Amino acid sequence: MAIARKEVIMLYKTPVYLLNSIGGVIIIPIIMVVSVVTGNESLAPLKNLIEHYPSYIVLAAIGMITILGVLNSIGSTTFSREGKNFWIQRVLPIRVEDQIIGRIISSLLIQILGVISILVSLLFIVKISIANMVIIIVLGLLGSIPMTEIGMIIDIIRPLLVWDNPQKAMKQNLNVLISMGLGVLYGGLLGFTTIKVIDKINILYIYLILGCIFIVSAIGFFLILRKLIKKQFADL
């Protein structure tokens, strides 16, 4: 929790970090709300589709929250943002597992803002049940964990530690683009598979399968991160 608190404080104390992490999380929901409020007719087909197939909007919201897990750039810059102070994290008597979990928690705390924004946006577009809202929150946050870990893997492999402006650690960091590419690929494969089976499998089974995939992925990436961080903390 101390690691998570440190990460969140760092984000909020540095305007560049705050805008890049939170800005990407809430901008899409805001655009959706503005489109509805201004009477954008292009959303009419979407509203009709949602009314006939409510499960589609749940899957879309889960996918959106999951993708935001890598678009917020928190995981993909978590070590780069340490900069010249990175040595402090190497010498503190903190378990590698706690380093990973703490940084994931900080990302999820920002993700909660995205979840709230998306749910509020959906309420402007269509009625959504409490059960579906719970499914969106649980699976969305679960899907955000492997996305954050993908970013962390890239960042620990090639951390950008030498910079004279915080902007370079986040906005001019190639790790962000690499992580986004891998994250979109991961999410795209899941989305493509879901579309292929959505008419063949009960929607509740799809939710269960997605949850299992997110959990297995998170555990797999966690084990990879643990090895990489131990090695990099010793070598860098």
PDB file of C-alpha atoms in Angstrom:
ATOM      1  CA  MET A   1       0.000   0.000   0.000  1.00  0.00           C
ATOM      2  CA  ALA A   2       2.944   2.334   0.631  1.00  0.00           C
ATOM      3  CA  ILE A   3       4.154   1.742  -2.943  1.00  0.00           C
ATOM      4  CA  ALA A   4       0.644   2.398  -4.292  1.00  0.00           C
ATOM      5  CA  ARG A   5       0.336   5.583  -2.217  1.00  0.00           C
ATOM      6  CA  LYS A   6       3.725   6.813  -3.427  1.00  0.00           C
ATOM      7  CA  GLU A   7       2.723   6.197  -7.064  1.00  0.00           C
ATOM      8  CA  VAL A   8      -0.593   8.003  -6.728  1.00  0.00           C
ATOM      9  CA  ILE A   9       1.019  10.970  -4.966  1.00  0.00           C
ATOM     10  CA  MET A  10       3.637  11.169  -7.720  1.00  0.00           C
ATOM     11  CA  LEU A  11       0.895  11.226 -10.363  1.00  0.00           C
ATOM     12  CA  TYR A  12      -1.110  13.948  -8.636  1.00  0.00           C
ATOM     13  CA  LYS A  13       1.897  16.120  -7.804  1.00  0.00           C
ATOM     14  CA  THR A  14       3.123  16.163 -11.401  1.00  0.00           C
ATOM     15  CA  PRO A  15       0.632  17.821 -13.819  1.00  0.00           C
ATOM     16  CA  VAL A  16       2.134  16.105 -16.873  1.00  0.00           C
ATOM     17  CA  TYR A  17       1.629  12.666 -15.320  1.00  0.00           C
ATOM     18  CA  LEU A  18      -1.866  13.536 -14.139  1.00  0.00           C
ATOM     19  CA  LEU A  19      -3.071  14.788 -17.523  1.00  0.00           C
ATOM     20  CA  ASN A  20      -1.646  11.820 -19.403  1.00  0.00           C
ATOM     21  CA  SER A  21      -2.977   9.188 -17.008  1.00  0.00           C
ATOM     22  CA  ILE A  22      -6.410  10.565 -16.144  1.00  0.00           C
ATOM     23  CA  GLY A  23      -6.992  12.451 -19.400  1.00  0.00           C
ATOM     24  CA  GLY A  24      -6.992   9.281 -21.491  1.00  0.00           C
ATOM     25  CA  VAL A  25      -9.262   7.513 -19.007  1.00  0.00           C
ATOM     26  CA  ILE A  26     -12.110  10.050 -19.035  1.00  0.00           C
ATOM     27  CA  ILE A  27     -11.950  11.678 -22.488  1.00  0.00           C
ATOM     28  CA  ILE A  28     -13.786   8.871 -24.330  1.00  0.00           C
ATOM     29  CA  PRO A  29     -16.759   8.770 -21.910  1.00  0.00           C
ATOM     30  CA  ILE A  30     -17.007  12.571 -22.069  1.00  0.00           C
ATOM     31  CA  ILE A  31     -17.179  12.435 -25.875  1.00  0.00           C
ATOM     32  CA  MET A  32     -19.964   9.843 -25.623  1.00  0.00           C
ATOM     33  CA  VAL A  33     -22.008  12.024 -23.252  1.00  0.00           C
ATOM     34  CA  VAL A  34     -21.536  15.159 -25.346  1.00  0.00           C
ATOM     35  CA  SER A  35     -22.653  13.272 -28.456  1.00  0.00           C
ATOM     36  CA  VAL A  36     -25.860  12.152 -26.739  1.00  0.00           C
ATOM     37  CA  VAL A  37     -26.636  15.507 -25.130  1.00  0.00           C
ATOM     38  CA  THR A  38     -26.177  17.362 -28.419  1.00  0.00           C
ATOM     39  CA  GLY A  39     -28.480  14.897 -30.182  1.00  0.00           C
ATOM     40  CA  ASN A  40     -25.907  13.308 -32.458  1.00  0.00           C
ATOM     41  CA  GLU A  41     -27.981  11.146 -34.833  1.00  0.00           C
ATOM     42  CA  SER A  42     -25.018   8.880 -35.586  1.00  0.00           C
ATOM     43  CA  LEU A  43     -25.641   7.189 -32.215  1.00  0.00           C
ATOM     44  CA  ALA A  44     -29.203   6.185 -33.137  1.00  0.00           C
ATOM     45  CA  PRO A  45     -28.169   2.800 -34.682  1.00  0.00           C
ATOM     46  CA  LEU A  46     -26.023   2.135 -31.623  1.00  0.00           C
ATOM     47  CA  LYS A  47     -28.935   2.802 -29.263  1.00  0.00           C
ATOM     48  CA  ASN A  48     -31.205   0.493 -31.284  1.00  0.00           C
ATOM     49  CA  LEU A  49     -28.573  -2.258 -31.189  1.00  0.00           C
ATOM     50  CA  ILE A  50     -28.165  -1.881 -27.428  1.00  0.00           C
ATOM     51  CA  GLU A  51     -31.924  -2.081 -26.831  1.00  0.00           C
ATOM     52  CA  HIS A  52     -32.160  -5.395 -28.709  1.00  0.00           C
ATOM     53  CA  TYR A  53     -28.847  -6.864 -27.494  1.00  0.00           C
ATOM     54  CA  PRO A  54     -28.069  -5.411 -24.022  1.00  0.00           C
ATOM     55  CA  SER A  55     -25.199  -7.867 -23.505  1.00  0.00           C
ATOM     56  CA  TYR A  56     -23.296  -6.154 -26.331  1.00  0.00           C
ATOM     57  CA  ILE A  57     -22.976  -2.920 -24.376  1.00  0.00           C
ATOM     58  CA  VAL A  58     -21.704  -4.857 -21.334  1.00  0.00           C
ATOM     59  CA  LEU A  59     -18.987  -6.535 -23.411  1.00  0.00           C
ATOM     60  CA  ALA A  60     -18.131  -3.225 -25.090  1.00  0.00           C
ATOM     61  CA  ALA A  61     -17.808  -1.482 -21.711  1.00  0.00           C
ATOM     62  CA  ILE A  62     -15.600  -4.294 -20.379  1.00  0.00           C
ATOM     63  CA  GLY A  63     -13.414  -4.018 -23.471  1.00  0.00           C
ATOM     64  CA  MET A  64     -13.187  -0.239 -23.150  1.00  0.00           C
ATOM     65  CA  ILE A  65     -12.152  -0.368 -19.495  1.00  0.00           C
ATOM     66  CA  THR A  66      -9.642  -3.140 -20.230  1.00  0.00           C
ATOM     67  CA  ILE A  67      -8.006  -1.149 -23.033  1.00  0.00           C
ATOM     68  CA  LEU A  68      -7.873   1.931 -20.792  1.00  0.00           C
ATOM     69  CA  GLY A  69      -5.658  -0.178 -18.506  1.00  0.00           C
ATOM     70  CA  VAL A  70      -2.831   0.259 -20.987  1.00  0.00           C
ATOM     71  CA  LEU A  71      -3.883   3.618 -22.455  1.00  0.00           C
ATOM     72  CA  ASN A  72      -3.483   5.356 -19.076  1.00  0.00           C
ATOM     73  CA  SER A  73       0.312   4.798 -19.416  1.00  0.00           C
ATOM     74  CA  ILE A  74       0.726   4.220 -15.687  1.00  0.00           C
ATOM     75  CA  GLY A  75       2.101   0.692 -15.951  1.00  0.00           C
ATOM     76  CA  SER A  76       4.267   1.429 -18.989  1.00  0.00           C
ATOM     77  CA  THR A  77       6.055   4.320 -17.215  1.00  0.00           C
ATOM     78  CA  THR A  78       6.023   3.114 -13.605  1.00  0.00           C
ATOM     79  CA  PHE A  79       9.802   2.572 -13.432  1.00  0.00           C
ATOM     80  CA  SER A  80      10.750   5.309 -15.896  1.00  0.00           C
ATOM     81  CA  ARG A  81       9.008   7.871 -13.691  1.00  0.00           C
ATOM     82  CA  GLU A  82      11.464   7.036 -10.893  1.00  0.00           C
ATOM     83  CA  GLY A  83      14.226   8.609 -12.980  1.00  0.00           C
ATOM     84  CA  LYS A  84      17.503   9.071 -11.126  1.00  0.00           C
ATOM     85  CA  ASN A  85      15.783   7.994  -7.897  1.00  0.00           C
ATOM     86  CA  PHE A  86      15.334   4.489  -9.247  1.00  0.00           C
ATOM     87  CA  TRP A  87      18.248   3.321  -7.076  1.00  0.00           C
ATOM     88  CA  ILE A  88      16.104   3.962  -3.984  1.00  0.00           C
ATOM     89  CA  GLN A  89      13.611   1.290  -5.043  1.00  0.00           C
ATOM     90  CA  ARG A  90      16.482  -1.134  -5.616  1.00  0.00           C
ATOM     91  CA  VAL A  91      17.952  -0.784  -2.114  1.00  0.00           C
ATOM     92  CA  LEU A  92      14.775  -0.529  -0.017  1.00  0.00           C
ATOM     93  CA  PRO A  93      13.919  -3.767   1.832  1.00  0.00           C
ATOM     94  CA  ILE A  94      10.758  -4.320  -0.200  1.00  0.00           C
ATOM     95  CA  ARG A  95       9.759  -7.649  -1.724  1.00  0.00           C
ATOM     96  CA  VAL A  96       9.529  -7.729  -5.516  1.00  0.00           C
ATOM     97  CA  GLU A  97       5.981  -9.044  -5.183  1.00  0.00           C
ATOM     98  CA  ASP A  98       5.015  -5.940  -3.205  1.00  0.00           C
ATOM     99  CA  GLN A  99       6.587  -3.702  -5.846  1.00  0.00           C
ATOM    100  CA  ILE A 100       4.386  -5.333  -8.493  1.00  0.00           C
ATOM    101  CA  ILE A 101       1.159  -5.372  -6.488  1.00  0.00           C
ATOM    102  CA  GLY A 102       1.603  -1.800  -5.253  1.00  0.00           C
ATOM    103  CA  ARG A 103       2.104  -0.441  -8.770  1.00  0.00           C
ATOM    104  CA  ILE A 104      -0.873  -2.425 -10.067  1.00  0.00           C
ATOM    105  CA  ILE A 105      -3.067  -1.023  -7.286  1.00  0.00           C
ATOM    106  CA  SER A 106      -2.088   2.547  -8.207  1.00  0.00           C
ATOM    107  CA  SER A 107      -3.138   1.884 -11.803  1.00  0.00           C
ATOM    108  CA  LEU A 108      -6.452   0.366 -10.676  1.00  0.00           C
ATOM    109  CA  LEU A 109      -7.185   3.402  -8.518  1.00  0.00           C
ATOM    110  CA  ILE A 110      -6.971   5.560 -11.641  1.00  0.00           C
ATOM    111  CA  GLN A 111      -8.993   2.977 -13.547  1.00  0.00           C
ATOM    112  CA  ILE A 112     -11.837   3.402 -11.074  1.00  0.00           C
ATOM    113  CA  LEU A 113     -12.254   6.954 -12.398  1.00  0.00           C
ATOM    114  CA  GLY A 114     -12.576   5.498 -15.888  1.00  0.00           C
ATOM    115  CA  VAL A 115     -15.117   2.929 -14.697  1.00  0.00           C
ATOM    116  CA  ILE A 116     -17.243   5.634 -13.084  1.00  0.00           C
ATOM    117  CA  SER A 117     -17.012   7.808 -16.197  1.00  0.00           C
ATOM    118  CA  ILE A 118     -18.039   4.966 -18.506  1.00  0.00           C
ATOM    119  CA  LEU A 119     -20.968   3.884 -16.321  1.00  0.00           C
ATOM    120  CA  VAL A 120     -22.248   7.450 -16.049  1.00  0.00           C
ATOM    121  CA  SER A 121     -21.918   7.799 -19.822  1.00  0.00           C
ATOM    122  CA  LEU A 122     -23.896   4.592 -20.396  1.00  0.00           C
ATOM    123  CA  LEU A 123     -26.704   5.868 -18.183  1.00  0.00           C
ATOM    124  CA  PHE A 124     -27.085   8.799 -20.592  1.00  0.00           C
ATOM    125  CA  ILE A 125     -27.401   6.423 -23.546  1.00  0.00           C
ATOM    126  CA  VAL A 126     -29.352   3.406 -22.295  1.00  0.00           C
ATOM    127  CA  LYS A 127     -30.811   1.866 -19.149  1.00  0.00           C
ATOM    128  CA  ILE A 128     -28.439  -0.640 -17.602  1.00  0.00           C
ATOM    129  CA  SER A 129     -29.210  -3.028 -14.745  1.00  0.00           C
ATOM    130  CA  ILE A 130     -27.344  -3.207 -11.443  1.00  0.00           C
ATOM    131  CA  ALA A 131     -26.195  -6.750 -12.277  1.00  0.00           C
ATOM    132  CA  ASN A 132     -24.686  -5.627 -15.576  1.00  0.00           C
ATOM    133  CA  MET A 133     -22.982  -2.707 -13.844  1.00  0.00           C
ATOM    134  CA  VAL A 134     -21.377  -5.121 -11.359  1.00  0.00           C
ATOM    135  CA  ILE A 135     -20.198  -7.363 -14.217  1.00  0.00           C
ATOM    136  CA  ILE A 136     -18.687  -4.360 -16.016  1.00  0.00           C
ATOM    137  CA  ILE A 137     -16.862  -3.196 -12.881  1.00  0.00           C
ATOM    138  CA  VAL A 138     -15.494  -6.616 -11.887  1.00  0.00           C
ATOM    139  CA  LEU A 139     -14.438  -7.823 -15.348  1.00  0.00           C
ATOM    140  CA  GLY A 140     -13.249  -4.365 -16.405  1.00  0.00           C
ATOM    141  CA  LEU A 141     -10.902  -4.070 -13.434  1.00  0.00           C
ATOM    142  CA  LEU A 142      -9.807  -7.697 -13.796  1.00  0.00           C
ATOM    143  CA  GLY A 143      -8.947  -7.049 -17.448  1.00  0.00           C
ATOM    144  CA  SER A 144      -7.005  -3.926 -16.464  1.00  0.00           C
ATOM    145  CA  ILE A 145      -4.541  -5.961 -14.387  1.00  0.00           C
ATOM    146  CA  PRO A 146      -2.878  -7.896 -17.257  1.00  0.00           C
ATOM    147  CA  MET A 147      -2.901  -4.693 -19.329  1.00  0.00           C
ATOM    148  CA  THR A 148      -1.013  -2.863 -16.580  1.00  0.00           C
ATOM    149  CA  GLU A 149       1.391  -5.781 -16.255  1.00  0.00           C
ATOM    150  CA  ILE A 150       2.121  -5.715 -19.992  1.00  0.00           C
ATOM    151  CA  GLY A 151       3.185  -2.093 -19.618  1.00  0.00           C
ATOM    152  CA  MET A 152       5.279  -2.894 -16.564  1.00  0.00           C
ATOM    153  CA  ILE A 153       7.069  -5.707 -18.403  1.00  0.00           C
ATOM    154  CA  ILE A 154       8.061  -3.372 -21.224  1.00  0.00           C
ATOM    155  CA  ASP A 155       9.117  -0.621 -18.815  1.00  0.00           C
ATOM    156  CA  ILE A 156      11.321  -2.807 -16.628  1.00  0.00           C
ATOM    157  CA  ILE A 157      13.017  -4.289 -19.700  1.00  0.00           C
ATOM    158  CA  ARG A 158      13.961  -0.834 -21.062  1.00  0.00           C
ATOM    159  CA  PRO A 159      13.314   1.854 -18.417  1.00  0.00           C
ATOM    160  CA  LEU A 160      13.888   5.480 -19.410  1.00  0.00           C
ATOM    161  CA  LEU A 161      15.695   6.680 -16.304  1.00  0.00           C
ATOM    162  CA  VAL A 162      17.734   9.589 -17.650  1.00  0.00           C
ATOM    163  CA  TRP A 163      15.555  12.649 -18.242  1.00  0.00           C
ATOM    164  CA  ASP A 164      15.619  16.312 -17.257  1.00  0.00           C
ATOM    165  CA  ASN A 165      11.887  16.940 -17.663  1.00  0.00           C
ATOM    166  CA  PRO A 166       9.044  14.750 -16.298  1.00  0.00           C
ATOM    167  CA  GLN A 167       7.315  15.117 -19.652  1.00  0.00           C
ATOM    168  CA  LYS A 168       9.975  12.929 -21.276  1.00  0.00           C
ATOM    169  CA  ALA A 169       9.272  10.060 -18.879  1.00  0.00           C
ATOM    170  CA  MET A 170       5.673   9.783 -20.064  1.00  0.00           C
ATOM    171  CA  LYS A 171       4.974  11.686 -23.277  1.00  0.00           C
ATOM    172  CA  GLN A 172       8.296  10.975 -24.997  1.00  0.00           C
ATOM    173  CA  ASN A 173       8.701   7.407 -23.794  1.00  0.00           C
ATOM    174  CA  LEU A 174       8.677   4.748 -26.508  1.00  0.00           C
ATOM    175  CA  ASN A 175       7.640   2.193 -23.890  1.00  0.00           C
ATOM    176  CA  VAL A 176       4.165   3.738 -23.903  1.00  0.00           C
ATOM    177  CA  LEU A 177       3.689   3.095 -27.632  1.00  0.00           C
ATOM    178  CA  ILE A 178       5.095  -0.435 -27.441  1.00  0.00           C
ATOM    179  CA  SER A 179       2.814  -1.269 -24.518  1.00  0.00           C
ATOM    180  CA  MET A 180      -0.212   0.202 -26.277  1.00  0.00           C
ATOM    181  CA  GLY A 181       0.523  -1.895 -29.347  1.00  0.00           C
ATOM    182  CA  LEU A 182       0.813  -5.113 -27.330  1.00  0.00           C
ATOM    183  CA  GLY A 183      -2.216  -4.202 -25.223  1.00  0.00           C
ATOM    184  CA  VAL A 184      -4.376  -3.497 -28.258  1.00  0.00           C
ATOM    185  CA  LEU A 185      -3.220  -6.798 -29.766  1.00  0.00           C
ATOM    186  CA  TYR A 186      -4.149  -8.660 -26.551  1.00  0.00           C
ATOM    187  CA  GLY A 187      -7.531  -6.926 -26.358  1.00  0.00           C
ATOM    188  CA  GLY A 188      -8.143  -7.302 -30.081  1.00  0.00           C
ATOM    189  CA  LEU A 189      -7.625 -11.062 -29.962  1.00  0.00           C
ATOM    190  CA  LEU A 190     -10.034 -11.371 -27.045  1.00  0.00           C
ATOM    191  CA  GLY A 191     -12.570  -9.131 -28.775  1.00  0.00           C
ATOM    192  CA  PHE A 192     -12.339 -11.051 -32.054  1.00  0.00           C
ATOM    193  CA  THR A 193     -12.779 -14.385 -30.258  1.00  0.00           C
ATOM    194  CA  THR A 194     -15.740 -13.041 -28.282  1.00  0.00           C
ATOM    195  CA  ILE A 195     -17.485 -11.822 -31.440  1.00  0.00           C
ATOM    196  CA  LYS A 196     -17.019 -15.236 -33.036  1.00  0.00           C
ATOM    197  CA  VAL A 197     -18.653 -17.131 -30.157  1.00  0.00           C
ATOM    198  CA  ILE A 198     -21.210 -14.623 -28.876  1.00  0.00           C
ATOM    199  CA  ASP A 199     -24.078 -16.255 -30.780  1.00  0.00           C
ATOM    200  CA  LYS A 200     -22.987 -19.787 -29.907  1.00  0.00           C
ATOM    201  CA  ILE A 201     -22.404 -19.612 -26.147  1.00  0.00           C
ATOM    202  CA  ASN A 202     -24.585 -18.310 -23.337  1.00  0.00           C
ATOM    203  CA  ILE A 203     -23.494 -14.797 -22.392  1.00  0.00           C
ATOM    204  CA  LEU A 204     -22.926 -15.814 -18.756  1.00  0.00           C
ATOM    205  CA  TYR A 205     -20.403 -18.417 -19.893  1.00  0.00           C
ATOM    206  CA  ILE A 206     -18.654 -15.748 -21.962  1.00  0.00           C
ATOM    207  CA  TYR A 207     -18.352 -13.538 -18.868  1.00  0.00           C
ATOM    208  CA  LEU A 208     -16.948 -16.500 -16.918  1.00  0.00           C
ATOM    209  CA  ILE A 209     -14.453 -17.389 -19.656  1.00  0.00           C
ATOM    210  CA  LEU A 210     -13.278 -13.774 -19.919  1.00  0.00           C
ATOM    211  CA  GLY A 211     -12.802 -13.631 -16.149  1.00  0.00           C
ATOM    212  CA  CYS A 212     -10.736 -16.835 -16.214  1.00  0.00           C
ATOM    213  CA  ILE A 213      -8.605 -15.538 -19.103  1.00  0.00           C
ATOM    214  CA  PHE A 214      -7.935 -12.280 -17.252  1.00  0.00           C
ATOM    215  CA  ILE A 215      -6.968 -14.119 -14.051  1.00  0.00           C
ATOM    216  CA  VAL A 216      -4.687 -16.629 -15.809  1.00  0.00           C
ATOM    217  CA  SER A 217      -3.066 -13.827 -17.842  1.00  0.00           C
ATOM    218  CA  ALA A 218      -2.530 -11.723 -14.719  1.00  0.00           C
ATOM    219  CA  ILE A 219      -0.852 -14.626 -12.904  1.00  0.00           C
ATOM    220  CA  GLY A 220       1.327 -15.448 -15.928  1.00  0.00           C
ATOM    221  CA  PHE A 221       2.461 -11.848 -16.398  1.00  0.00           C
ATOM    222  CA  PHE A 222       3.034 -11.553 -12.631  1.00  0.00           C
ATOM    223  CA  LEU A 223       5.475 -14.472 -12.690  1.00  0.00           C
ATOM    224  CA  ILE A 224       7.285 -12.970 -15.679  1.00  0.00           C
ATOM    225  CA  LEU A 225       7.486  -9.589 -13.947  1.00  0.00           C
ATOM    226  CA  ARG A 226       8.871 -11.122 -10.768  1.00  0.00           C
ATOM    227  CA  LYS A 227      11.786 -12.681 -12.643  1.00  0.00           C
ATOM    228  CA  LEU A 228      12.446  -9.579 -14.751  1.00  0.00           C
ATOM    229  CA  ILE A 229      12.388  -7.154 -11.817  1.00  0.00           C
ATOM    230  CA  LYS A 230      14.743  -9.306  -9.737  1.00  0.00           C
ATOM    231  CA  LYS A 231      17.169  -9.466 -12.656  1.00  0.00           C
ATOM    232  CA  GLN A 232      16.927  -5.769 -13.583  1.00  0.00           C
ATOM    233  CA  PHE A 233      17.189  -4.543 -10.000  1.00  0.00           C
ATOM    234  CA  ALA A 234      20.454  -6.470  -9.760  1.00  0.00           C
ATOM    235  CA  ASP A 235      21.848  -5.486 -13.180  1.00  0.00           C
ATOM    236  CA  LEU A 236      20.802  -1.888 -13.823  1.00  0.00           C
TER     237      LEU A 236
END
